[in-house]
Amino acid sequence: MKLLVAGGAGFIGSTFVRTFLEVNPDARVTVLDKLTYAGRRENLEGADEARLEFVEGDIRDVEVVAGAIEGCDATVNFAAESHVDRSIDSPGEFIETDVFGTYVLLEAARDAGIRHLQVSTDEVYGSIEEGSFTETSPLDPSSPYSASKAGGDLLVSAFRHTYGMDSLIVRASNNYGPRQHPEKLIPLTILNALHGDPIPVYGDGMQVRNWLFAEDFCSAIRVVLAEGEAGEVYNVGGPDELPNIDVVKAILRLAGGSEDTIEYVEDRLGHDRRYSLSSSKTEGLGWRAEVPFEEGIARTVEWYRDNPGWWEPIRSGEYREYYLAKYGRAIAD
Ligand code: NAD
Ligand code: DAU
């Protein structure tokens, strides 16, 4: 088995590549990644290099994709612009990568006659006050990010419907764990807490997310890739649902920070109030989330505390300017 993993140098993609190679000792992986601000070659450290090929390139580039896909038995697409706040400021890149890039990958997988698994998000369903979204819930995305992801999903479904392509979609709730870029709530809070910086909480902090440890999501992707029925969608939700303010307080306790550093700031435009997924269809394939939030968040805080060599280059680079422009204050040196 040889997989093409697009976006394999990002947070979840690199977790997937490492764990996929670990549990499949005969498998090989080609990673295709553009190495945007969110992707780093060093995220793949610890993966078995002998069975890993790395191609630096853009999923929108037809020739690069055609070269990378050669000899592969399936594609898994993680490549995307992934941050909601950045999509609100500049939607163009999201449409180009998350929609057009998905189209290029689909064409290449169709030409090669191989399975395509699209990694998607609960955000395509929009916000839900009560209960949980199932795979048949209508798509109702709120942000340019989630609309772009929905566009990618619709192309995957259309390629199945029109060409009979062997394609699948997995839609996950909020992931967290080691190597997540600090633009996202959990690593941002951990690093700010470790530096004594204020913690920016949007609005009233009562927005609810369904937290999923990235390794659990990656085990779900492996199960769906192997057992999923062509043309189907599979939801993968985390075991714990929490308001943001509780997440922030839990991190402050673990990182030794003070709740006095919490700063309520202007809300995100069009902010979805609550996400919730039913995972029963994926559980029907034998998958279960194994890491409860209490354990996963303790492991995550410990990883960031122990790995300044990973985040120091990020905090001194593009992220510094991004943070200053977005939050109106500098991060600590
Ligand atoms: P990430 O931003 O950490 O990683 C994205 C990766 O894609 C990076 O390595 C980046 O370099 C690469 N990339 C971006 N544009 C590219 C292009 N044009 N060509 C090639 N590579 C490109 O994102 P993540 O959090 O790891 O998310 C991975 C996928 O999972 C995304 O598709 C995202 O929509 C989806 N998802 C994420 C979450 C979450 O909570 N993080 C939840 C559900 C679904
Ligand atoms: O639900 C799945 C999605 O989860 C993925 O599809 C996205 O790729 C991923 O980025 C994530 O989106 P969110 O917008 O939910 O994640 P983020 O970490 O940006 O924000 C989580 C919550 O925390 C959200 O309600 C906004 C809030 N927040 C975020 C930041 C960055 C704050 O209150 N303050 C902040 O500074």
CSV table of N, CA and C in Angstrom, one decimal, residues 7 67 119 129 132 139 167 226 232 242 256 271 292:
chain,number,residue,atom,x,y,z
A,7,GLY,N,-0.9,17.7,2.1
A,7,GLY,CA,-1.0,18.4,3.3
A,7,GLY,C,-0.4,17.7,4.5
A,67,GLY,N,2.8,13.8,-11.0
A,67,GLY,CA,4.1,13.2,-10.6
A,67,GLY,C,4.0,12.5,-9.3
A,119,VAL,N,-10.5,15.0,3.6
A,119,VAL,CA,-10.6,15.3,5.0
A,119,VAL,C,-11.4,16.6,5.2
A,129,GLU,N,-27.9,24.3,17.8
A,129,GLU,CA,-28.2,24.7,19.2
A,129,GLU,C,-28.3,23.5,20.1
A,132,SER,N,-27.1,16.7,17.6
A,132,SER,CA,-25.9,16.6,16.8
A,132,SER,C,-26.2,16.4,15.4
A,139,LEU,N,-25.8,20.9,4.4
A,139,LEU,CA,-24.7,21.8,4.5
A,139,LEU,C,-25.1,23.2,4.7
A,167,SER,N,-14.7,7.5,-3.9
A,167,SER,CA,-14.3,8.6,-3.0
A,167,SER,C,-15.1,8.6,-1.7
A,226,ALA,N,-9.8,2.1,5.1
A,226,ALA,CA,-9.8,0.6,4.9
A,226,ALA,C,-11.2,0.0,4.7
A,232,GLU,N,-19.5,7.3,0.5
A,232,GLU,CA,-20.1,7.7,1.8
A,232,GLU,C,-19.4,8.8,2.6
A,242,LEU,N,-17.2,21.1,25.2
A,242,LEU,CA,-16.9,22.1,26.2
A,242,LEU,C,-17.0,23.5,25.7
A,256,GLY,N,-0.1,26.5,34.9
A,256,GLY,CA,0.3,27.3,36.0
A,256,GLY,C,0.0,28.8,35.7
A,271,HIS,N,-19.5,34.2,14.1
A,271,HIS,CA,-19.0,33.1,14.9
A,271,HIS,C,-20.1,32.0,15.2
A,292,PRO,N,-9.9,10.9,26.3
A,292,PRO,CA,-10.8,11.9,26.9
A,292,PRO,C,-10.1,13.2,27.0
